Coordinates of C-alpha atoms and ligand atoms in Angstrom, one line a residue:
X1 CA 67.2 57.3 -44.7
X2 CA 65.7 59.4 -41.9
X3 CA 63.2 58.0 -39.5
X4 CA 61.3 61.3 -39.2
X5 CA 57.6 60.7 -39.0
X6 CA 58.1 56.9 -39.3
X7 CA 56.1 54.7 -36.9
X8 CA 58.4 52.5 -34.9
X9 CA 57.3 49.8 -32.4
X10 CA 59.9 48.9 -29.9
X11 CA 59.4 46.0 -27.4
X12 CA 61.4 46.1 -24.2
X13 CA 61.4 49.9 -24.4
X14 CA 61.4 50.3 -20.6
X15 CA 65.2 50.0 -20.1
X16 CA 68.5 49.3 -21.7
X17 CA 68.9 48.9 -25.5
X18 CA 65.1 49.4 -26.1
X19 CA 65.0 52.6 -24.2
X20 CA 68.1 53.9 -25.9
X21 CA 66.6 53.1 -29.3
X22 CA 63.4 54.9 -28.4
X23 CA 65.5 58.0 -27.4
X24 CA 67.5 57.9 -30.6
X25 CA 64.4 57.4 -32.8
X26 CA 62.6 60.3 -31.0
X27 CA 65.6 62.5 -31.6
X28 CA 65.1 61.9 -35.3
X29 CA 61.4 62.9 -35.2
X30 CA 60.0 59.4 -35.3
X31 CA 56.7 58.3 -33.7
X32 CA 57.3 55.5 -31.3
X33 CA 55.2 52.7 -29.7
X34 CA 56.7 51.6 -26.4
X35 CA 56.0 48.1 -25.1
X36 CA 57.2 46.1 -22.1
X37 CA 55.7 45.1 -18.7
X38 CA 56.6 48.1 -16.5
X39 CA 54.1 50.8 -17.3
X40 CA 55.7 53.5 -15.2
X41 CA 59.1 52.9 -16.9
X42 CA 57.5 53.0 -20.3
X43 CA 55.7 56.2 -19.4
X44 CA 59.0 57.7 -18.1
X45 CA 60.5 57.2 -21.6
X46 CA 57.3 58.5 -23.3
X47 CA 57.3 61.6 -21.3
X48 CA 60.2 62.9 -23.4
X49 CA 57.9 63.4 -26.3
X50 CA 54.3 62.6 -25.3
X51 CA 52.8 63.7 -28.6
X52 CA 54.9 61.2 -30.5
X53 CA 54.7 58.2 -28.1
X54 CA 52.2 55.6 -27.5
X55 CA 52.6 53.4 -24.4
X56 CA 51.3 49.9 -25.1
X57 CA 52.3 47.6 -22.1
X58 CA 52.3 43.9 -22.6
X59 CA 53.7 40.6 -21.3
X60 CA 55.2 39.5 -24.5
X61 CA 54.4 35.8 -23.9
X62 CA 50.7 36.5 -23.3
X63 CA 49.9 35.3 -26.8
X64 CA 46.1 35.5 -26.4
X65 CA 46.3 39.3 -25.7
X66 CA 48.5 40.0 -28.7
X67 CA 45.9 40.3 -31.5
X68 CA 44.2 43.2 -29.7
X69 CA 47.6 44.8 -29.0
X70 CA 48.6 44.6 -32.6
X71 CA 45.3 46.1 -33.7
X72 CA 45.8 48.9 -31.2
X73 CA 49.4 49.6 -32.4
X74 CA 48.4 49.6 -36.1
X75 CA 45.4 51.8 -35.6
X76 CA 47.4 54.5 -33.7
X77 CA 48.8 56.0 -37.0
X78 CA 47.3 53.6 -39.5
X79 CA 50.6 51.7 -40.0
X80 CA 53.7 50.4 -38.4
X81 CA 56.8 51.1 -40.5
X82 CA 59.3 49.2 -38.3
X83 CA 58.9 46.6 -35.6
X84 CA 61.9 46.1 -33.3
X85 CA 61.6 42.8 -31.4
X86 CA 64.0 43.8 -28.6
X87 CA 62.4 42.5 -25.4
X88 CA 64.5 39.7 -24.0
X89 CA 66.0 37.9 -21.0
X90 CA 69.3 36.1 -20.6
X91 CA 70.7 33.4 -18.3
X92 CA 73.7 32.8 -16.1
X93 CA 74.0 29.2 -15.2
X94 CA 75.8 26.1 -16.3
X95 CA 73.6 23.4 -18.1
X96 CA 74.5 21.1 -15.2
X97 CA 72.7 23.4 -12.8
X98 CA 69.8 24.6 -14.9
X99 CA 66.1 23.6 -14.5
X100 CA 64.2 22.7 -17.6
X101 CA 61.7 25.5 -16.7
X102 CA 64.5 28.0 -17.3
X103 CA 65.0 26.7 -20.9
X104 CA 61.3 26.9 -21.4
X105 CA 61.1 30.5 -20.3
X106 CA 64.0 31.5 -22.4
X107 CA 62.5 30.0 -25.5
X108 CA 59.2 31.7 -24.7
X109 CA 60.6 35.2 -24.2
X110 CA 63.5 35.2 -26.7
X111 CA 62.1 33.1 -29.5
X112 CA 58.3 32.4 -29.4
X113 CA 57.3 35.9 -28.3
X114 CA 59.0 37.8 -31.1
X115 CA 57.8 35.1 -33.5
X116 CA 54.2 35.5 -32.3
X117 CA 54.2 39.3 -32.6
X118 CA 55.9 39.2 -36.0
X119 CA 53.4 36.6 -37.3
X120 CA 50.5 39.0 -36.4
X121 CA 52.1 42.1 -37.9
X122 CA 53.5 40.5 -41.1
X123 CA 50.2 40.2 -43.0
X124 CA 49.4 43.9 -42.4
X125 CA 52.8 44.9 -43.8
X126 CA 52.4 42.5 -46.8
X127 CA 49.0 44.0 -47.5
X128 CA 50.5 47.5 -47.4
X129 CA 53.4 46.4 -49.5
X130 CA 55.9 48.0 -47.1
X131 CA 57.5 47.4 -43.7
X132 CA 60.6 46.6 -41.8
X133 CA 61.0 43.8 -39.2
X134 CA 64.0 43.7 -36.9
X135 CA 65.0 41.5 -34.0
X136 CA 67.7 41.9 -31.4
X137 CA 69.5 38.5 -31.3
X138 CA 73.1 38.5 -30.0
X139 CA 76.6 37.4 -30.6
X140 CA 75.4 34.5 -28.5
X141 CA 72.9 33.8 -31.4
X142 CA 75.9 32.8 -33.5
X143 CA 78.4 31.6 -30.9
X144 CA 77.7 29.0 -28.2
X145 CA 79.1 30.4 -24.9
X146 CA 79.2 28.9 -21.4
X147 CA 76.6 29.9 -18.8
X148 CA 74.1 30.7 -21.5
X149 CA 73.0 27.3 -23.0
X150 CA 69.3 28.2 -23.1
X151 CA 69.9 31.8 -24.2
X152 CA 72.2 30.7 -27.0
X153 CA 69.6 28.2 -28.1
X154 CA 66.8 30.8 -28.2
X155 CA 69.0 33.5 -29.8
X156 CA 70.2 31.0 -32.5
X157 CA 66.6 30.0 -33.1
X158 CA 65.4 33.5 -33.6
X159 CA 68.0 34.1 -36.3
X160 CA 66.9 31.0 -38.1
X161 CA 63.3 32.3 -38.1
X162 CA 64.0 35.8 -39.3
X163 CA 66.5 34.7 -41.9
X164 CA 63.9 32.4 -43.3
X165 CA 61.1 34.9 -43.4
X166 CA 63.4 37.4 -45.0
X167 CA 63.9 34.9 -47.8
X168 CA 60.1 34.7 -48.1
X169 CA 59.1 38.4 -48.0
X170 CA 62.0 40.6 -49.1
X171 CA 61.8 40.3 -52.9
X172 CA 58.3 38.9 -52.9
X173 CA 56.6 41.8 -50.9
X174 CA 59.3 44.4 -50.3
X175 CA 59.5 43.8 -46.6
X176 CA 62.9 44.3 -45.0
X177 CA 64.2 42.0 -42.3
X178 CA 67.2 43.0 -40.0
X179 CA 68.9 40.7 -37.5
X180 CA 70.9 42.6 -34.9
X181 CA 73.9 40.9 -33.1
X182 CA 75.1 42.9 -30.1
X183 CA 78.1 41.9 -28.1
X184 CA 78.2 43.1 -24.5
X185 CA 76.3 46.3 -24.0
X186 CA 76.2 48.1 -20.6
X187 CA 72.6 47.5 -19.5
X188 CA 70.7 45.6 -16.7
X189 CA 70.6 42.4 -18.8
X190 CA 73.0 40.3 -16.5
X191 CA 71.2 41.5 -13.3
X192 CA 67.9 40.6 -14.8
X193 CA 69.3 37.2 -16.0
X194 CA 67.7 33.9 -14.8
X195 CA 69.8 31.8 -12.5
X196 CA 69.6 28.0 -12.8
X197 CA 66.6 27.7 -10.5
X198 CA 64.7 30.4 -12.4
X199 CA 65.2 33.1 -9.9
X200 CA 66.5 36.6 -10.9
X201 CA 70.3 36.7 -10.7
X202 CA 70.3 40.1 -9.1
X203 CA 73.9 41.2 -9.9
X204 CA 75.8 42.1 -13.0
X205 CA 79.1 40.8 -14.4
X206 CA 82.3 42.4 -15.6
X207 CA 81.7 41.9 -19.4
X208 CA 78.4 43.7 -19.2
X209 CA 79.7 46.4 -16.8
X210 CA 82.6 47.1 -19.3
X211 CA 80.3 46.7 -22.3
X212 CA 79.6 49.2 -25.0
X213 CA 77.7 52.3 -23.9
X214 CA 74.0 51.8 -24.7
X215 CA 73.7 55.1 -26.5
X216 CA 76.5 54.1 -28.9
X217 CA 74.9 50.7 -29.5
X218 CA 71.6 52.4 -30.3
X219 CA 73.4 54.8 -32.7
X220 CA 75.0 51.9 -34.6
X221 CA 71.8 50.0 -34.7
X222 CA 69.9 53.0 -36.2
X223 CA 72.7 53.4 -38.8
X224 CA 72.3 49.7 -39.9
X225 CA 68.5 49.9 -39.9
X226 CA 68.5 53.1 -42.0
X227 CA 70.4 51.2 -44.7
X228 CA 68.1 48.2 -44.3
X229 CA 71.1 46.1 -43.4
X230 CA 70.1 42.4 -43.2
X231 CA 72.6 41.6 -40.4
X232 CA 73.9 44.2 -38.0
X233 CA 76.8 43.2 -35.8
X234 CA 77.4 45.6 -32.9
X235 CA 80.5 44.0 -31.5
X236 CA 84.2 44.9 -31.0
X237 CA 87.4 43.1 -30.1
X238 CA 87.1 39.5 -29.1
X239 CA 83.4 39.4 -29.5
X240 CA 83.7 40.6 -33.2
X241 CA 86.5 38.1 -33.6
X242 CA 84.3 35.3 -32.2
X243 CA 81.7 36.1 -34.9
X244 CA 84.4 35.9 -37.6
X245 CA 86.0 32.7 -36.2
X246 CA 82.5 31.0 -36.1
X247 CA 82.6 31.2 -39.9
X248 CA 86.3 31.2 -40.7
X249 CA 87.8 28.9 -38.1
X250 CA 85.2 27.3 -35.9
X251 CA 87.7 24.8 -34.4
X252 CA 89.7 27.6 -32.9
X253 CA 86.6 29.2 -31.5
X254 CA 85.4 25.9 -29.9
X255 CA 88.8 25.5 -28.3
X256 CA 88.6 29.0 -26.9
X257 CA 85.1 28.5 -25.5
X258 CA 86.0 25.1 -24.0
X259 CA 88.8 26.8 -22.1
X260 CA 86.3 29.1 -20.6
X261 CA 84.0 26.1 -19.8
X262 CA 86.9 24.4 -18.0
X263 CA 87.6 27.6 -16.0
X264 CA 84.0 27.7 -14.9
X265 CA 83.9 24.0 -14.1
X266 CA 86.9 24.4 -11.8
X267 CA 85.2 27.4 -10.1
X268 CA 82.0 25.3 -9.7
X269 CA 84.0 22.4 -8.1
X270 CA 85.5 24.9 -5.7
X271 CA 82.1 26.4 -4.8
X272 CA 83.1 29.8 -6.3
X273 CA 80.8 32.3 -7.9
X274 CA 80.3 31.8 -11.7
X275 CA 80.8 35.0 -13.6
X276 CA 81.6 34.9 -17.3
X277 CA 85.2 36.1 -18.0
X278 CA 85.4 39.6 -19.6
X279 CA 86.3 38.5 -23.1
X280 CA 86.2 42.1 -24.4
X281 CA 89.4 42.7 -22.5
X282 CA 91.3 39.6 -23.7
Ligands
NAP1 N1 73.0 44.0 -23.1 C1 73.7 43.1 -23.8 O1 74.9 42.9 -23.6 C2 73.0 42.4 -24.9 C3 73.8 41.7 -25.8 C4 73.1 41.0 -26.8 C5 71.8 41.0 -26.9 N2 71.0 41.7 -26.0 C6 69.6 41.7 -26.2 O2 69.1 43.0 -26.2 C7 67.7 43.0 -25.8 C8 67.5 44.1 -24.7 O3 68.2 43.7 -23.6 P1 68.9 44.8 -22.6 O4 70.4 44.5 -22.6 O5 68.5 46.2 -22.9 O6 68.4 44.3 -21.2 P2 67.3 44.9 -20.2 O7 67.7 46.3 -19.7 O8 67.2 43.9 -19.1 O9 66.0 45.1 -21.0 C9 65.2 44.0 -21.3 C10 63.9 44.6 -21.8 O10 63.0 43.5 -22.2 C11 61.8 43.7 -21.6 N3 61.2 42.4 -21.3 C12 61.8 41.3 -20.7 N4 60.9 40.3 -20.6 C13 59.7 40.7 -21.1 C14 58.5 40.1 -21.2 N5 58.2 38.8 -20.8 N6 57.5 40.8 -21.7 C15 57.7 42.1 -22.2 N7 58.9 42.7 -22.1 C16 59.9 42.0 -21.5 C17 62.0 44.5 -20.3 O11 60.9 45.2 -19.9 P3 60.0 45.0 -18.6 O12 60.8 44.5 -17.5 O13 59.4 46.3 -18.4 O14 59.0 44.0 -19.1 C18 63.2 45.4 -20.7 O15 62.6 46.6 -21.3 C19 67.4 41.6 -25.3 O16 66.8 40.8 -26.3 C20 68.8 41.0 -25.1 O17 68.9 39.6 -25.2 C21 71.6 42.4 -25.0

Protein backbone atom coordinates (compact mmCIF):
# COMPACT_ATOMS: atom_id res chain seq x y z
CA UNK A 1 0.00 0.00 0.00
CA UNK A 2 1.27 3.50 -0.82
CA UNK A 3 0.69 6.45 1.46
CA UNK A 4 0.47 8.95 -1.42
CA UNK A 5 -2.27 11.51 -0.70
CA UNK A 6 -3.15 9.81 2.62
CA UNK A 7 -3.72 12.16 5.54
CA UNK A 8 -1.45 11.14 8.40
CA UNK A 9 -1.38 12.74 11.84
CA UNK A 10 1.86 12.26 13.78
CA UNK A 11 2.23 13.36 17.40
CA UNK A 12 5.74 14.08 18.64
CA UNK A 13 6.74 15.07 15.11
CA UNK A 14 9.26 17.70 16.27
CA UNK A 15 12.14 15.24 16.75
CA UNK A 16 13.32 11.64 16.74
CA UNK A 17 11.05 8.87 15.49
CA UNK A 18 8.11 11.21 14.84
CA UNK A 19 10.21 13.53 12.67
CA UNK A 20 11.71 10.57 10.77
CA UNK A 21 8.21 9.18 10.18
CA UNK A 22 7.07 12.56 8.85
CA UNK A 23 10.03 12.71 6.46
CA UNK A 24 9.35 9.15 5.24
CA UNK A 25 5.61 9.75 4.73
CA UNK A 26 6.27 13.04 2.91
CA UNK A 27 8.70 11.21 0.61
CA UNK A 28 5.78 8.94 -0.35
CA UNK A 29 3.55 11.89 -1.17
CA UNK A 30 1.43 11.84 1.99
CA UNK A 31 -0.19 14.84 3.63
CA UNK A 32 1.01 15.16 7.20
CA UNK A 33 -0.32 16.84 10.33
CA UNK A 34 2.53 17.54 12.75
CA UNK A 35 1.89 17.87 16.49
CA UNK A 36 4.11 18.46 19.50
CA UNK A 37 4.91 21.35 21.80
CA UNK A 38 7.87 23.04 20.04
CA UNK A 39 6.28 25.04 17.23
CA UNK A 40 9.56 26.11 15.63
CA UNK A 41 10.76 22.48 15.42
CA UNK A 42 7.44 21.38 13.91
CA UNK A 43 7.69 24.23 11.41
CA UNK A 44 11.25 23.15 10.52
CA UNK A 45 9.90 19.68 9.61
CA UNK A 46 6.93 21.19 7.74
CA UNK A 47 9.19 23.46 5.68
CA UNK A 48 10.27 20.40 3.66
CA UNK A 49 6.85 20.26 2.01
CA UNK A 50 4.75 23.22 3.20
CA UNK A 51 1.85 22.48 0.84
CA UNK A 52 1.40 19.00 2.27
CA UNK A 53 1.96 19.79 5.96
CA UNK A 54 -0.19 21.25 8.69
CA UNK A 55 1.46 22.28 11.95
CA UNK A 56 -0.90 21.69 14.85
CA UNK A 57 0.99 22.31 18.10
CA UNK A 58 -0.30 20.85 21.34
CA UNK A 59 0.59 19.79 24.83
CA UNK A 60 -0.76 16.27 24.56
CA UNK A 61 -2.00 16.20 28.16
CA UNK A 62 -4.06 19.40 27.81
CA UNK A 63 -7.23 17.33 27.43
CA UNK A 64 -9.59 20.31 27.42
CA UNK A 65 -7.92 21.66 24.28
CA UNK A 66 -8.09 18.37 22.38
CA UNK A 67 -11.64 18.50 20.94
CA UNK A 68 -10.87 21.75 19.05
CA UNK A 69 -7.52 20.35 17.87
CA UNK A 70 -9.16 17.15 16.61
CA UNK A 71 -11.83 19.19 14.79
CA UNK A 72 -9.08 21.30 13.22
CA UNK A 73 -7.07 18.23 12.14
CA UNK A 74 -10.13 16.54 10.61
CA UNK A 75 -11.34 19.62 8.75
CA UNK A 76 -7.92 20.25 7.09
CA UNK A 77 -8.57 17.58 4.43
CA UNK A 78 -11.96 16.28 5.59
CA UNK A 79 -10.49 13.07 7.01
CA UNK A 80 -7.58 11.53 8.88
CA UNK A 81 -6.50 8.21 7.40
CA UNK A 82 -3.86 7.33 9.97
CA UNK A 83 -3.13 8.64 13.47
CA UNK A 84 0.28 7.78 14.92
CA UNK A 85 0.38 8.33 18.67
CA UNK A 86 4.14 8.76 18.93
CA UNK A 87 4.67 11.59 21.45
CA UNK A 88 6.22 10.18 24.59
CA UNK A 89 8.74 10.51 27.37
CA UNK A 90 10.84 7.98 29.23
CA UNK A 91 12.49 7.68 32.62
CA UNK A 92 15.89 6.79 34.01
CA UNK A 93 15.61 6.15 37.75
CA UNK A 94 15.29 3.21 40.10
CA UNK A 95 11.89 2.83 41.79
CA UNK A 96 13.64 3.41 45.14
CA UNK A 97 14.62 6.89 43.95
CA UNK A 98 11.49 7.90 42.03
CA UNK A 99 8.91 10.44 43.17
CA UNK A 100 5.25 9.55 42.70
CA UNK A 101 4.85 12.68 40.53
CA UNK A 102 7.16 11.06 37.95
CA UNK A 103 4.87 8.01 37.70
CA UNK A 104 1.89 10.32 37.30
CA UNK A 105 3.57 12.28 34.48
CA UNK A 106 4.59 9.11 32.62
CA UNK A 107 1.06 7.74 32.81
CA UNK A 108 -0.32 11.06 31.58
CA UNK A 109 2.04 11.45 28.60
CA UNK A 110 2.54 7.81 27.58
CA UNK A 111 -0.92 6.36 28.34
CA UNK A 112 -3.74 8.84 28.98
CA UNK A 113 -2.74 11.34 26.28
CA UNK A 114 -2.76 8.84 23.37
CA UNK A 115 -5.95 7.35 24.78
CA UNK A 116 -7.64 10.77 24.96
CA UNK A 117 -6.69 11.66 21.38
CA UNK A 118 -7.71 8.26 20.03
CA UNK A 119 -11.01 8.44 21.92
CA UNK A 120 -11.87 11.70 20.11
CA UNK A 121 -10.81 10.51 16.65
CA UNK A 122 -12.30 7.02 16.78
CA UNK A 123 -15.99 8.02 16.34
CA UNK A 124 -15.08 10.02 13.22
CA UNK A 125 -13.26 7.04 11.74
CA UNK A 126 -16.14 4.71 12.62
CA UNK A 127 -18.66 7.09 11.00
CA UNK A 128 -16.49 7.15 7.88
CA UNK A 129 -16.04 3.37 7.94
CA UNK A 130 -12.26 3.64 7.50
CA UNK A 131 -9.16 4.56 9.45
CA UNK A 132 -5.95 3.35 10.98
CA UNK A 133 -4.82 3.99 14.55
CA UNK A 134 -1.24 3.38 15.65
CA UNK A 135 0.74 3.82 18.84
CA UNK A 136 4.45 3.73 19.49
CA UNK A 137 4.80 1.60 22.60
CA UNK A 138 8.20 -0.06 23.17
CA UNK A 139 9.98 -3.32 23.86
CA UNK A 140 9.61 -1.90 27.41
CA UNK A 141 5.84 -2.27 26.88
CA UNK A 142 6.30 -6.04 26.92
CA UNK A 143 9.44 -6.45 29.05
CA UNK A 144 9.91 -4.92 32.51
CA UNK A 145 13.39 -3.37 32.60
CA UNK A 146 15.28 -1.66 35.45
CA UNK A 147 15.40 2.17 35.58
CA UNK A 148 12.08 2.39 33.72
CA UNK A 149 9.39 1.17 36.17
CA UNK A 150 6.97 4.01 35.35
CA UNK A 151 7.73 3.97 31.62
CA UNK A 152 7.24 0.20 31.48
CA UNK A 153 3.94 0.52 33.33
CA UNK A 154 2.64 3.18 30.95
CA UNK A 155 3.90 1.42 27.81
CA UNK A 156 2.36 -1.89 28.96
CA UNK A 157 -0.92 -0.08 29.64
CA UNK A 158 -1.07 1.51 26.22
CA UNK A 159 -0.69 -1.90 24.56
CA UNK A 160 -3.62 -3.21 26.60
CA UNK A 161 -5.81 -0.30 25.50
CA UNK A 162 -4.96 -0.55 21.79
CA UNK A 163 -5.22 -4.36 21.71
CA UNK A 164 -8.65 -4.07 23.31
CA UNK A 165 -9.98 -1.41 20.95
CA UNK A 166 -8.64 -3.40 17.98
CA UNK A 167 -10.83 -6.26 19.12
CA UNK A 168 -13.79 -3.88 19.19
CA UNK A 169 -13.33 -2.01 15.91
CA UNK A 170 -11.34 -4.10 13.45
CA UNK A 171 -13.96 -6.48 12.11
CA UNK A 172 -16.93 -4.48 13.36
CA UNK A 173 -16.02 -1.19 11.61
CA UNK A 174 -12.99 -1.86 9.40
CA UNK A 175 -10.60 0.24 11.53
CA UNK A 176 -7.00 -1.01 11.68
CA UNK A 177 -4.97 -0.78 14.90
CA UNK A 178 -1.18 -1.15 14.97
CA UNK A 179 1.03 -1.35 18.05
CA UNK A 180 4.70 -0.57 17.37
CA UNK A 181 7.43 -1.96 19.63
CA UNK A 182 10.79 -0.27 19.06
CA UNK A 183 13.93 -1.34 20.86
CA UNK A 184 16.71 1.22 21.22
CA UNK A 185 16.57 3.86 18.49
CA UNK A 186 19.13 6.67 18.28
CA UNK A 187 17.11 9.74 19.31
CA UNK A 188 17.07 12.28 22.17
CA UNK A 189 14.75 10.05 24.24
CA UNK A 190 17.26 9.26 27.01
CA UNK A 191 18.40 12.89 27.23
CA UNK A 192 14.77 14.01 27.52
CA UNK A 193 14.06 11.30 30.13
CA UNK A 194 12.74 12.16 33.57
CA UNK A 195 15.10 11.62 36.49
CA UNK A 196 13.70 10.37 39.81
CA UNK A 197 12.94 13.90 41.01
CA UNK A 198 11.13 14.79 37.78
CA UNK A 199 13.94 16.88 36.32
CA UNK A 200 15.16 16.35 32.75
CA UNK A 201 18.01 13.84 32.77
CA UNK A 202 20.04 15.85 30.26
CA UNK A 203 22.36 13.15 28.93
CA UNK A 204 22.02 10.06 26.80
CA UNK A 205 23.14 6.49 27.47
CA UNK A 206 25.06 3.89 25.48
CA UNK A 207 22.14 1.72 24.40
CA UNK A 208 20.39 4.71 22.81
CA UNK A 209 23.61 6.13 21.33
CA UNK A 210 24.29 2.71 19.74
CA UNK A 211 20.65 2.23 18.83
CA UNK A 212 19.09 1.72 15.42
CA UNK A 213 19.34 4.68 13.04
CA UNK A 214 16.10 6.61 13.24
CA UNK A 215 15.57 6.63 9.44
CA UNK A 216 15.83 2.82 9.37
CA UNK A 217 13.35 2.53 12.25
CA UNK A 218 10.93 4.80 10.35
CA UNK A 219 11.34 2.78 7.15
CA UNK A 220 10.48 -0.44 9.03
CA UNK A 221 7.52 1.16 10.76
CA UNK A 222 6.12 2.36 7.40
CA UNK A 223 6.51 -1.13 5.96
CA UNK A 224 4.51 -2.62 8.84
CA UNK A 225 1.83 0.08 8.69
CA UNK A 226 1.46 -0.35 4.92
CA UNK A 227 0.49 -3.97 5.58
CA UNK A 228 -1.79 -3.03 8.47
CA UNK A 229 0.36 -5.22 10.70
CA UNK A 230 -1.24 -5.44 14.14
CA UNK A 231 2.04 -5.61 16.05
CA UNK A 232 5.27 -4.20 14.61
CA UNK A 233 8.46 -5.09 16.52
CA UNK A 234 11.41 -2.87 15.52
CA UNK A 235 14.09 -4.66 17.48
CA UNK A 236 17.27 -6.62 16.89
CA UNK A 237 19.67 -8.84 18.84
CA UNK A 238 19.07 -9.06 22.61
CA UNK A 239 16.07 -6.75 22.44
CA UNK A 240 14.31 -8.99 19.94
CA UNK A 241 15.33 -12.02 22.01
CA UNK A 242 13.86 -10.36 25.12
CA UNK A 243 10.49 -10.04 23.34
CA UNK A 244 10.66 -13.71 22.38
CA UNK A 245 11.72 -14.86 25.88
CA UNK A 246 8.84 -12.90 27.47
CA UNK A 247 6.49 -15.32 25.73
CA UNK A 248 8.62 -18.46 25.36
CA UNK A 249 10.77 -18.51 28.51
CA UNK A 250 9.85 -15.71 30.93
CA UNK A 251 11.86 -17.24 33.81
CA UNK A 252 15.06 -16.86 31.81
CA UNK A 253 14.16 -13.29 30.95
CA UNK A 254 13.39 -12.42 34.61
CA UNK A 255 16.74 -13.90 35.69
CA UNK A 256 18.50 -11.75 33.07
CA UNK A 257 16.77 -8.50 34.06
CA UNK A 258 17.38 -9.25 37.78
CA UNK A 259 21.09 -9.48 37.06
CA UNK A 260 20.95 -6.01 35.51
CA UNK A 261 18.98 -4.82 38.57
CA UNK A 262 21.69 -6.18 40.88
CA UNK A 263 24.38 -4.41 38.83
CA UNK A 264 22.51 -1.10 39.16
CA UNK A 265 21.88 -1.61 42.91
CA UNK A 266 25.62 -2.10 43.44
CA UNK A 267 26.34 1.06 41.46
CA UNK A 268 23.74 2.94 43.51
CA UNK A 269 25.34 1.75 46.76
CA UNK A 270 28.73 2.93 45.50
CA UNK A 271 27.29 6.31 44.46
CA UNK A 272 28.02 5.66 40.76
CA UNK A 273 26.05 6.96 37.80
CA UNK A 274 23.16 4.75 36.77
CA UNK A 275 23.16 4.07 33.03
CA UNK A 276 21.35 1.05 31.64
CA UNK A 277 23.76 -1.50 30.17
CA UNK A 278 23.89 -1.69 26.41
CA UNK A 279 22.00 -4.96 25.97
CA UNK A 280 22.15 -4.64 22.18
CA UNK A 281 25.85 -5.46 22.32
CA UNK A 282 25.46 -8.49 24.66
N1 LIG B 1 14.17 6.07 20.95
C1 LIG B 1 13.92 4.87 21.46
O1 LIG B 1 14.85 4.08 21.73
C2 LIG B 1 12.50 4.43 21.69
C3 LIG B 1 12.27 3.08 21.95
C4 LIG B 1 10.97 2.65 22.17
C5 LIG B 1 9.93 3.54 22.11
N2 LIG B 1 10.18 4.86 21.86
C6 LIG B 1 9.04 5.77 21.82
O2 LIG B 1 9.06 6.51 20.63
C7 LIG B 1 8.36 7.74 20.82
C8 LIG B 1 9.18 8.88 20.27
O3 LIG B 1 10.36 9.01 21.05
P1 LIG B 1 11.78 9.45 20.43
O4 LIG B 1 12.70 8.36 20.68
O5 LIG B 1 11.60 9.99 19.08
O6 LIG B 1 12.19 10.61 21.47
P2 LIG B 1 12.24 12.22 21.33
O7 LIG B 1 13.19 12.62 20.26
O8 LIG B 1 12.48 12.71 22.72
O9 LIG B 1 10.80 12.62 20.83
C9 LIG B 1 9.69 12.69 21.69
C10 LIG B 1 8.61 13.48 20.99
O10 LIG B 1 7.45 13.50 21.82
C11 LIG B 1 6.99 14.84 21.94
N3 LIG B 1 6.38 15.06 23.25
C12 LIG B 1 6.90 14.68 24.45
N4 LIG B 1 6.08 15.07 25.43
C13 LIG B 1 5.03 15.71 24.85
C14 LIG B 1 3.87 16.36 25.35
N5 LIG B 1 3.61 16.42 26.67
N6 LIG B 1 3.01 16.91 24.46
C15 LIG B 1 3.26 16.86 23.13
N7 LIG B 1 4.34 16.26 22.59
C16 LIG B 1 5.23 15.70 23.46
C17 LIG B 1 8.24 15.70 21.73
O11 LIG B 1 7.88 16.96 21.17
P3 LIG B 1 7.97 18.37 21.94
O12 LIG B 1 9.15 18.33 22.84
O13 LIG B 1 8.07 19.35 20.82
O14 LIG B 1 6.68 18.47 22.66
C18 LIG B 1 9.02 14.91 20.71
O15 LIG B 1 8.63 15.26 19.40
C19 LIG B 1 8.07 7.82 22.31
O16 LIG B 1 6.74 7.42 22.56
C20 LIG B 1 9.03 6.83 22.91
O17 LIG B 1 8.58 6.31 24.13
C21 LIG B 1 11.43 5.33 21.63
